[in-house]
Coordinates of C-alpha atoms in Angstrom, one line a residue:
M503 CA 132.7 109.1 39.8
Y504 CA 131.4 111.3 42.6
L505 CA 129.1 110.5 45.4
G506 CA 126.5 112.8 47.1
L507 CA 125.1 111.8 50.5
D508 CA 122.0 113.7 51.6
L509 CA 120.9 113.1 55.2
G510 CA 117.2 114.1 55.1
T511 CA 114.7 114.0 57.9
S512 CA 112.9 110.9 56.5
S513 CA 115.7 109.2 54.5
V514 CA 119.3 109.1 53.5
K515 CA 119.8 109.5 49.7
A516 CA 123.1 108.4 48.0
M517 CA 123.5 109.7 44.4
L518 CA 126.3 108.7 42.1
I519 CA 127.3 111.0 39.2
D520 CA 130.1 110.8 36.6
G521 CA 132.6 113.5 35.6
D522 CA 130.1 115.0 33.2
Q523 CA 127.5 115.2 36.0
N524 CA 125.3 112.5 34.6
V525 CA 123.3 110.7 37.3
I526 CA 124.4 107.0 37.3
G527 CA 122.3 105.7 40.2
V528 CA 120.6 106.5 43.4
G529 CA 120.2 104.6 46.7
H530 CA 117.7 105.3 49.5
A531 CA 117.2 104.2 53.1
A532 CA 114.4 105.3 55.4
L533 CA 114.6 107.1 58.7
T534 CA 112.0 107.8 61.4
V535 CA 111.5 110.6 63.8
Q536 CA 110.8 110.1 67.5
R537 CA 108.4 112.5 69.2
P538 CA 108.4 111.5 72.9
H539 CA 106.7 114.7 74.1
P540 CA 104.6 117.4 72.4
G541 CA 106.9 119.8 70.5
W542 CA 109.8 117.3 70.6
S543 CA 111.5 115.9 67.5
E544 CA 114.5 113.6 67.7
Q545 CA 116.6 111.1 65.9
A546 CA 119.2 108.6 67.0
P547 CA 122.5 109.5 65.2
G548 CA 123.4 105.9 64.9
D549 CA 120.4 105.5 62.6
W550 CA 122.0 107.9 60.2
L551 CA 125.0 105.7 59.9
R552 CA 122.9 102.6 59.4
A553 CA 120.8 104.3 56.7
T554 CA 124.0 105.6 54.9
E555 CA 125.3 102.0 54.9
E556 CA 122.1 100.8 53.4
A557 CA 121.9 103.5 50.7
V558 CA 125.5 103.0 49.6
A559 CA 125.0 99.2 49.6
A560 CA 122.0 99.7 47.2
L561 CA 124.3 101.7 44.9
K562 CA 127.0 99.0 45.2
A563 CA 124.6 96.2 44.3
A564 CA 123.5 98.1 41.2
H565 CA 126.7 99.8 40.1
P566 CA 129.7 98.2 41.7
K567 CA 132.2 99.2 39.0
E568 CA 131.0 102.8 39.0
L569 CA 131.0 103.1 42.8
A570 CA 134.6 101.8 42.8
A571 CA 135.6 104.8 40.7
V572 CA 134.5 107.4 43.2
K573 CA 137.1 110.1 43.9
G574 CA 135.1 112.6 45.9
I575 CA 132.1 112.6 48.3
G576 CA 129.9 115.5 49.1
L577 CA 127.6 115.8 52.1
S578 CA 124.3 117.5 52.6
G579 CA 122.0 117.4 55.7
H580 CA 119.0 118.8 57.5
M581 CA 120.2 121.9 59.4
H582 CA 120.2 123.1 63.0
G583 CA 120.3 119.6 64.7
A584 CA 122.1 119.4 68.0
T585 CA 124.3 116.2 67.9
L586 CA 126.2 116.0 71.2
I587 CA 129.2 113.8 71.7
D588 CA 131.7 113.3 74.5
A589 CA 135.5 113.2 74.6
K590 CA 135.4 109.6 73.2
D591 CA 133.0 110.5 70.3
R592 CA 130.1 108.7 72.0
V593 CA 126.6 110.2 71.4
L594 CA 125.3 111.6 74.6
R595 CA 121.5 111.9 73.7
P596 CA 119.3 111.7 70.7
C597 CA 119.8 114.6 68.2
I598 CA 117.3 117.4 68.7
L599 CA 116.1 118.2 65.2
W600 CA 115.3 121.4 63.2
N601 CA 111.5 121.1 63.8
D602 CA 111.8 120.6 67.6
T603 CA 110.3 123.6 69.4
R604 CA 111.0 122.7 73.1
S605 CA 113.6 125.5 73.4
H606 CA 111.2 128.4 72.6
A607 CA 111.8 130.1 75.9
E608 CA 115.6 129.8 75.6
A609 CA 115.4 131.1 72.0
A610 CA 113.5 134.1 73.2
A611 CA 116.0 134.8 75.9
L612 CA 119.0 134.6 73.5
D613 CA 117.2 136.7 70.9
A614 CA 116.7 139.4 73.5
D615 CA 120.5 139.7 73.7
P616 CA 121.2 142.2 70.9
R617 CA 124.6 140.5 70.1
F618 CA 122.9 137.5 68.5
R619 CA 121.1 139.4 65.7
A620 CA 124.0 141.8 65.3
L621 CA 126.6 139.0 64.7
T622 CA 124.5 136.2 63.1
G623 CA 122.2 138.4 61.0
N624 CA 119.2 136.3 62.1
I625 CA 116.5 135.9 64.7
V626 CA 117.3 133.2 67.2
F627 CA 114.6 130.7 66.2
P628 CA 113.6 127.8 68.5
G629 CA 114.7 125.4 65.7
F630 CA 118.3 126.7 65.7
T631 CA 121.1 125.0 67.5
A632 CA 122.1 127.5 70.2
P633 CA 118.8 127.5 72.1
K634 CA 118.8 123.7 72.1
L635 CA 122.1 123.7 73.9
A636 CA 120.7 126.3 76.3
W637 CA 117.8 123.9 76.9
V638 CA 120.1 121.0 77.5
K639 CA 122.1 123.1 80.0
N640 CA 118.9 124.0 81.8
N641 CA 117.2 120.6 81.8
E642 CA 119.9 118.0 81.4
P643 CA 123.0 119.5 83.2
D644 CA 124.8 116.2 83.5
T645 CA 124.6 115.7 79.8
F646 CA 125.7 119.3 79.1
A647 CA 128.7 118.8 81.3
K648 CA 130.0 115.9 79.2
V649 CA 129.7 117.7 75.8
A650 CA 133.1 117.7 74.0
K651 CA 131.8 118.6 70.6
V652 CA 128.5 119.9 69.1
L653 CA 128.1 118.6 65.6
L654 CA 125.4 119.3 63.0
P655 CA 123.8 116.1 61.6
K656 CA 125.8 115.8 58.3
D657 CA 129.0 116.6 60.3
F658 CA 128.4 113.7 62.6
L659 CA 128.2 111.7 59.4
R660 CA 131.6 113.2 58.4
L661 CA 133.1 112.2 61.7
W662 CA 132.2 108.6 61.0
L663 CA 133.4 108.8 57.4
T664 CA 136.7 110.6 58.0
G665 CA 137.5 111.0 61.7
E666 CA 137.5 114.8 61.3
Y667 CA 135.5 117.4 63.3
L668 CA 134.6 119.8 60.6
S669 CA 131.7 121.8 59.3
D670 CA 130.9 124.1 56.4
M671 CA 129.8 127.7 56.5
S672 CA 126.3 127.3 55.1
D673 CA 125.3 124.7 57.7
S674 CA 127.1 126.5 60.6
A675 CA 125.3 129.7 59.8
G676 CA 122.1 128.1 61.1
T677 CA 123.4 127.6 64.6
S678 CA 123.2 131.2 66.0
W679 CA 126.9 131.0 66.9
L680 CA 128.5 132.0 63.6
D681 CA 129.6 135.5 62.8
T682 CA 127.9 135.3 59.4
G683 CA 129.7 138.3 57.8
K684 CA 133.1 137.1 59.0
R685 CA 132.4 133.4 58.4
A686 CA 133.9 132.5 61.8
W687 CA 132.6 131.2 65.1
S688 CA 131.8 133.9 67.6
S689 CA 133.4 133.2 71.0
E690 CA 131.1 135.7 72.7
L691 CA 127.9 134.1 71.4
L692 CA 129.2 130.6 72.4
E693 CA 130.1 132.0 75.8
A694 CA 126.5 133.2 76.1
T695 CA 125.4 129.6 76.0
G696 CA 128.1 128.2 78.2
L697 CA 130.3 126.9 75.4
T698 CA 133.7 127.5 73.8
V699 CA 135.2 127.5 70.3
E700 CA 137.0 124.3 71.2
Q701 CA 133.7 122.5 71.4
M702 CA 132.9 123.5 67.8
P703 CA 134.1 121.7 64.7
G704 CA 136.6 123.5 62.5
L705 CA 135.2 125.5 59.6
V706 CA 135.7 125.0 55.8
E707 CA 134.0 126.2 52.7
G708 CA 131.5 123.8 51.1
A709 CA 133.7 122.8 48.1
D710 CA 136.9 122.5 50.2
R711 CA 138.6 119.2 51.1
A712 CA 137.4 118.3 54.5
G713 CA 138.9 114.9 55.2
T714 CA 139.4 111.6 53.4
L715 CA 137.3 108.5 53.6
R716 CA 138.6 106.1 56.3
A717 CA 140.4 103.0 54.8
E718 CA 138.0 100.7 56.6
L719 CA 134.9 102.2 54.8
A720 CA 136.7 102.5 51.5
E721 CA 137.5 98.8 51.6
K722 CA 134.0 97.9 52.7
W723 CA 132.4 99.9 49.9
G724 CA 134.9 98.8 47.3
L725 CA 136.5 102.2 46.8
G726 CA 140.1 103.1 46.3
S727 CA 142.3 105.1 48.7
D728 CA 142.4 108.9 49.1
V729 CA 138.7 109.5 48.4
V730 CA 138.2 113.2 49.2
V731 CA 135.2 114.3 51.4
A732 CA 134.1 117.8 50.7
G733 CA 132.9 120.4 53.2
G734 CA 129.3 120.0 51.9
A735 CA 126.4 122.1 52.8
G736 CA 123.1 122.5 54.6
D737 CA 120.2 121.1 52.7
N738 CA 118.9 124.3 51.1
A739 CA 122.4 125.5 50.1
A740 CA 123.1 122.1 48.7
S741 CA 119.9 122.2 46.7
A742 CA 121.0 125.6 45.4
C743 CA 124.3 124.1 44.2
G744 CA 122.3 121.4 42.5
M745 CA 120.0 124.0 40.9
G746 CA 122.9 126.3 39.9
T747 CA 121.5 129.1 42.2
V748 CA 124.8 130.4 43.2
A749 CA 125.2 133.9 41.7
E750 CA 123.6 137.3 42.5
G751 CA 120.1 137.5 41.2
Q752 CA 119.4 133.8 40.9
A753 CA 116.5 132.4 42.9
F754 CA 114.3 129.3 43.3
V755 CA 111.0 128.6 45.0
S756 CA 110.7 125.2 46.6
L757 CA 107.2 123.8 47.1
G758 CA 107.9 120.9 49.5
T759 CA 106.6 120.0 52.9
S760 CA 107.7 123.5 53.8
G761 CA 108.1 126.3 51.3
V762 CA 111.3 128.2 50.6
L763 CA 112.1 131.3 48.5
F764 CA 115.9 131.2 48.1
A765 CA 118.0 133.9 46.6
A766 CA 121.8 133.9 46.1
N767 CA 123.7 137.0 47.1
A768 CA 127.2 138.3 46.3
S769 CA 127.3 140.2 49.6
Y770 CA 126.0 139.7 53.2
L771 CA 122.5 141.4 53.5
P772 CA 121.0 140.7 56.9
K773 CA 117.7 142.0 58.0
P774 CA 116.7 139.8 61.0
E775 CA 113.5 141.8 61.9
S776 CA 112.0 140.6 58.6
A777 CA 112.5 136.9 59.7
V778 CA 114.5 136.4 56.5
H779 CA 117.3 133.9 57.0
A780 CA 120.7 135.4 56.0
F781 CA 123.2 132.6 55.8
C782 CA 126.6 131.9 54.2
H783 CA 126.3 130.0 50.9
A784 CA 128.3 126.8 50.2
L785 CA 130.7 128.6 47.9
P786 CA 133.3 131.1 49.1
K787 CA 132.4 134.8 49.3
T788 CA 128.8 134.2 48.6
W789 CA 125.8 134.3 50.9
H790 CA 122.1 133.6 50.5
Q791 CA 118.8 134.7 51.9
M792 CA 115.7 132.5 52.5
G793 CA 112.1 133.2 53.3
V794 CA 110.8 130.1 54.9
I795 CA 107.1 129.1 55.4
L796 CA 106.4 126.0 57.5
S797 CA 103.4 124.5 55.5
A798 CA 103.5 124.4 51.7
T799 CA 102.5 121.0 50.3
D800 CA 101.8 120.2 53.9
A801 CA 98.8 122.5 53.7
L802 CA 97.5 120.8 50.6
N803 CA 98.2 117.4 52.2
W804 CA 96.1 118.4 55.3
H805 CA 93.3 119.5 53.0
S806 CA 93.6 116.1 51.2
T807 CA 93.3 114.2 54.5
V808 CA 90.2 116.2 55.5
T809 CA 88.4 115.9 52.1
G810 CA 89.5 112.3 51.4
K811 CA 90.7 113.2 48.0
S812 CA 94.4 113.0 46.8
A813 CA 96.4 116.2 46.2
G814 CA 96.4 115.4 42.5
E815 CA 92.6 115.0 42.4
L816 CA 92.1 118.2 44.3
T817 CA 94.3 120.3 42.0
G818 CA 92.9 118.5 39.0
E819 CA 89.5 119.9 39.8
L820 CA 90.9 123.3 39.2
G821 CA 92.4 122.6 35.8
D822 CA 95.4 124.5 34.5
T823 CA 93.8 127.9 33.8
L824 CA 94.2 130.3 36.6
K825 CA 91.0 131.7 38.2
A826 CA 90.4 135.0 40.0
P827 CA 90.4 134.7 43.8
T828 CA 86.9 133.9 45.1
G829 CA 87.0 135.9 48.3
V830 CA 87.7 132.9 50.4
T831 CA 91.1 133.2 52.1
F832 CA 93.2 130.5 53.7
L833 CA 96.0 131.2 56.1
P834 CA 98.5 128.3 55.9
Y835 CA 99.8 128.6 59.5
L836 CA 99.1 125.0 60.4
S837 CA 102.2 124.7 62.5
G838 CA 103.1 128.4 63.1
E839 CA 105.1 130.5 60.7
R840 CA 108.6 131.8 60.3
T841 CA 108.9 134.4 57.5
P842 CA 107.7 137.2 58.1
H843 CA 106.0 136.6 61.4
N844 CA 108.3 134.4 63.5
D845 CA 105.2 133.2 65.4
A846 CA 105.2 129.6 66.6
K847 CA 101.8 129.8 68.2
I848 CA 99.7 131.2 65.2
R849 CA 97.4 128.7 63.5
G850 CA 95.7 128.5 60.2
A851 CA 92.2 129.6 59.2
F852 CA 89.6 129.8 56.4
I853 CA 88.0 133.3 56.1
G854 CA 85.1 134.3 54.0
L855 CA 83.3 131.0 53.7
G856 CA 79.7 131.0 52.3
H857 CA 77.1 128.4 51.3
E858 CA 78.6 128.4 47.8
S859 CA 82.1 127.5 49.0
D860 CA 82.5 124.0 47.6
R861 CA 85.6 121.8 47.7
A862 CA 87.1 123.4 44.6
V863 CA 86.8 126.8 46.2
L864 CA 88.6 125.6 49.3
T865 CA 91.3 123.9 47.3
Q866 CA 91.8 127.2 45.3
A867 CA 92.1 129.1 48.6
V868 CA 94.6 126.6 50.0
L869 CA 96.9 127.1 47.0
E870 CA 96.5 130.8 47.1
G871 CA 97.2 130.9 50.8
V872 CA 100.6 129.2 50.2
T873 CA 101.2 131.5 47.2
F874 CA 100.6 134.6 49.3
A875 CA 102.8 133.3 52.1
I876 CA 105.6 133.0 49.4
R877 CA 104.7 136.6 48.3
D878 CA 105.3 137.6 52.0
S879 CA 108.8 136.1 51.7
L880 CA 109.4 138.0 48.5
E881 CA 108.5 141.3 50.2
A882 CA 110.7 140.4 53.1
L883 CA 113.7 139.6 50.8
K884 CA 113.1 142.9 48.9
S885 CA 113.1 144.8 52.2
A886 CA 116.5 143.2 52.9
G887 CA 118.0 144.5 49.6
T888 CA 117.6 141.4 47.4
K889 CA 116.4 141.9 43.8
I890 CA 115.2 139.0 41.7
S891 CA 113.3 139.0 38.4
R892 CA 112.4 135.3 38.0
V893 CA 112.5 132.1 39.9
T894 CA 112.9 128.4 39.2
A895 CA 110.3 126.1 40.7
I896 CA 111.3 122.8 42.4
G897 CA 109.6 120.4 44.9
G898 CA 106.5 118.2 44.7
G899 CA 104.1 121.1 44.5
S900 CA 105.7 122.3 41.3
R901 CA 103.9 119.6 39.4
S902 CA 100.7 121.7 39.6
R903 CA 100.7 124.2 36.7
Y904 CA 97.8 125.9 38.4
W905 CA 99.9 126.6 41.5
L906 CA 102.8 127.8 39.4
S907 CA 100.6 130.2 37.5
S908 CA 99.3 131.5 40.8
I909 CA 102.8 132.0 42.1
A910 CA 103.9 133.7 38.9
T911 CA 100.9 136.1 39.1
A912 CA 101.3 136.9 42.8
L913 CA 105.1 137.4 42.5
D914 CA 104.7 139.3 39.2
M915 CA 107.6 137.4 37.6
P916 CA 108.2 134.3 35.3
V917 CA 108.5 130.9 37.0
D918 CA 110.8 128.5 35.2
I919 CA 110.3 124.8 35.2
P920 CA 113.6 122.8 34.9
A921 CA 114.0 120.0 32.4
D922 CA 113.4 116.5 33.9
G923 CA 116.0 115.5 36.4
D924 CA 116.9 115.4 40.0
F925 CA 118.7 118.7 40.9
G926 CA 118.2 118.6 44.6
A927 CA 120.5 118.4 47.7
A928 CA 122.1 115.0 46.9
F929 CA 123.0 116.2 43.4
G930 CA 124.4 119.5 44.9
A931 CA 126.4 117.5 47.4
A932 CA 127.9 115.3 44.6
R933 CA 128.8 118.5 42.7
L934 CA 130.7 119.8 45.8
G935 CA 132.5 116.4 46.0
L936 CA 133.5 116.8 42.4
I937 CA 134.9 120.3 43.0
A938 CA 136.8 119.2 46.1
A939 CA 138.3 116.2 44.4
T940 CA 139.3 117.9 41.1
G941 CA 139.8 121.6 41.9
A942 CA 137.3 122.5 39.2
D943 CA 135.9 126.1 39.1
P944 CA 132.7 126.0 41.2
L945 CA 130.8 128.3 38.9
S946 CA 131.5 126.1 35.9
V947 CA 130.2 123.0 37.8
C948 CA 127.2 124.5 39.6
T949 CA 125.3 125.5 36.4
A950 CA 121.5 125.8 36.1
P951 CA 119.5 123.0 34.4
Q952 CA 117.9 123.6 31.1
T953 CA 114.4 125.2 31.3
A954 CA 111.7 123.0 30.0
E955 CA 108.9 125.6 30.3
T956 CA 108.2 129.0 31.6
V957 CA 105.0 130.0 33.4
E958 CA 104.2 133.7 32.9
P959 CA 102.1 135.9 35.2
V960 CA 98.4 136.1 34.1
R961 CA 98.3 139.9 33.7
A962 CA 94.5 140.0 33.4
L963 CA 94.3 138.8 37.0
S964 CA 97.1 140.9 38.5
S965 CA 94.7 143.5 40.1
A966 CA 92.5 140.7 41.5
Y967 CA 95.5 139.0 42.9
E968 CA 96.8 142.2 44.4
A969 CA 93.5 142.8 46.1
A970 CA 93.3 139.2 47.4
Y971 CA 96.9 139.6 48.8
G972 CA 95.8 142.8 50.6
R973 CA 93.0 140.8 52.3
Y974 CA 95.5 138.1 53.2
R975 CA 97.9 140.6 54.7
A976 CA 95.2 142.1 56.9
L977 CA 94.2 138.8 58.5
Y978 CA 97.3 137.9 60.4
P979 CA 97.1 140.9 62.8
A980 CA 93.4 140.3 63.1
I981 CA 93.7 136.7 64.3
R982 CA 97.0 137.0 66.2
G983 CA 95.3 138.0 69.4
I984 CA 92.9 135.0 69.5

């Protein structure tokens, strides 16, 4: 048996799989986010340990014999979080999370240093780890002076599990300190934020052995000795391992709270000016690119709150048959945007409203607005040298066939719907635990799920969609100044 632990923003998920990758059981435990000031987003790292205990306890209650047979554990977690510990492994302050924007000034200052884009292959976004440490240095100097190690969230979990200070390449690529092409820490980028390589964890690949479970926890959970803990991955790379998106040309679109267009690459293809994320993948000698939009299902949920209708009711009013765009355009920038604009201040808009613009028209515009934002990410990935011919859809928004038909038509490529199952980050983490424990070939383990259905582009609407996308593209520069 193999255990995947996924540290999410809102919960910890523990997934147990067997050697044939059948899911045996799942345990959950909730987490909350603290927002003490506007733009701040924090969690207490101790809560992650409590939630992990609860999630594993739920698995133990339901599957004690199976849990006892665990030989490998894989880790996944939300990226970019700054977890600061002192020389005695004590947490110095709450973790500053990925969606915290307090360090926007520090991010801009670091991004103005050409070494950061040159070595990391990415813009220094306010959500990344390096500007957060610059903020701590500027605003909490006493805390900064005590920092012995900077750990990403899942790697703090690893420290508790194994006693090791280690991280994997995919998660570390989101710090703004990794030389992404060389897969190594950059001492000069660390020095630019007042840090040293010694304050960073060691680096391993995602499927490498990265410690063994402490005897105390093994006994508490009813496990045997020498349980291997894998390097693991950042949440998107772990999801890609779960989806089998690990080889050149493979891609998925995730319609979750945020939206992601993720493409696996056999080589390192940075183009930071496009706001595409170019990161190491969880498997050796592979990289990936991501276009990230900040409001996907979040945009539909906002519309749901305003109209008083559930997301399912709203999309149900549209049916499954794709309609031509109405002329009403929605910009889904409810909390700013990453790809391709890197604009934290921009906000959303409806454009083209008329007396005839009823609720269904607005719903259609919201779905199309998210679709066109994903098309923006595709164009950014293309400009960076990535070629994809089809995508697999995951996330809560993929339950809407209308939305998938819209995406297929706007991207001009088939959208595959996987067979029923949970192929997300926890499953990918469990796969990495299996590989680390058994030495199995990563490509033979990280296979794609069966395709249940394929949604093809609606060719009759291609020109109408292209015209609507042109209108969408013209609106961002028009509203940016206001």
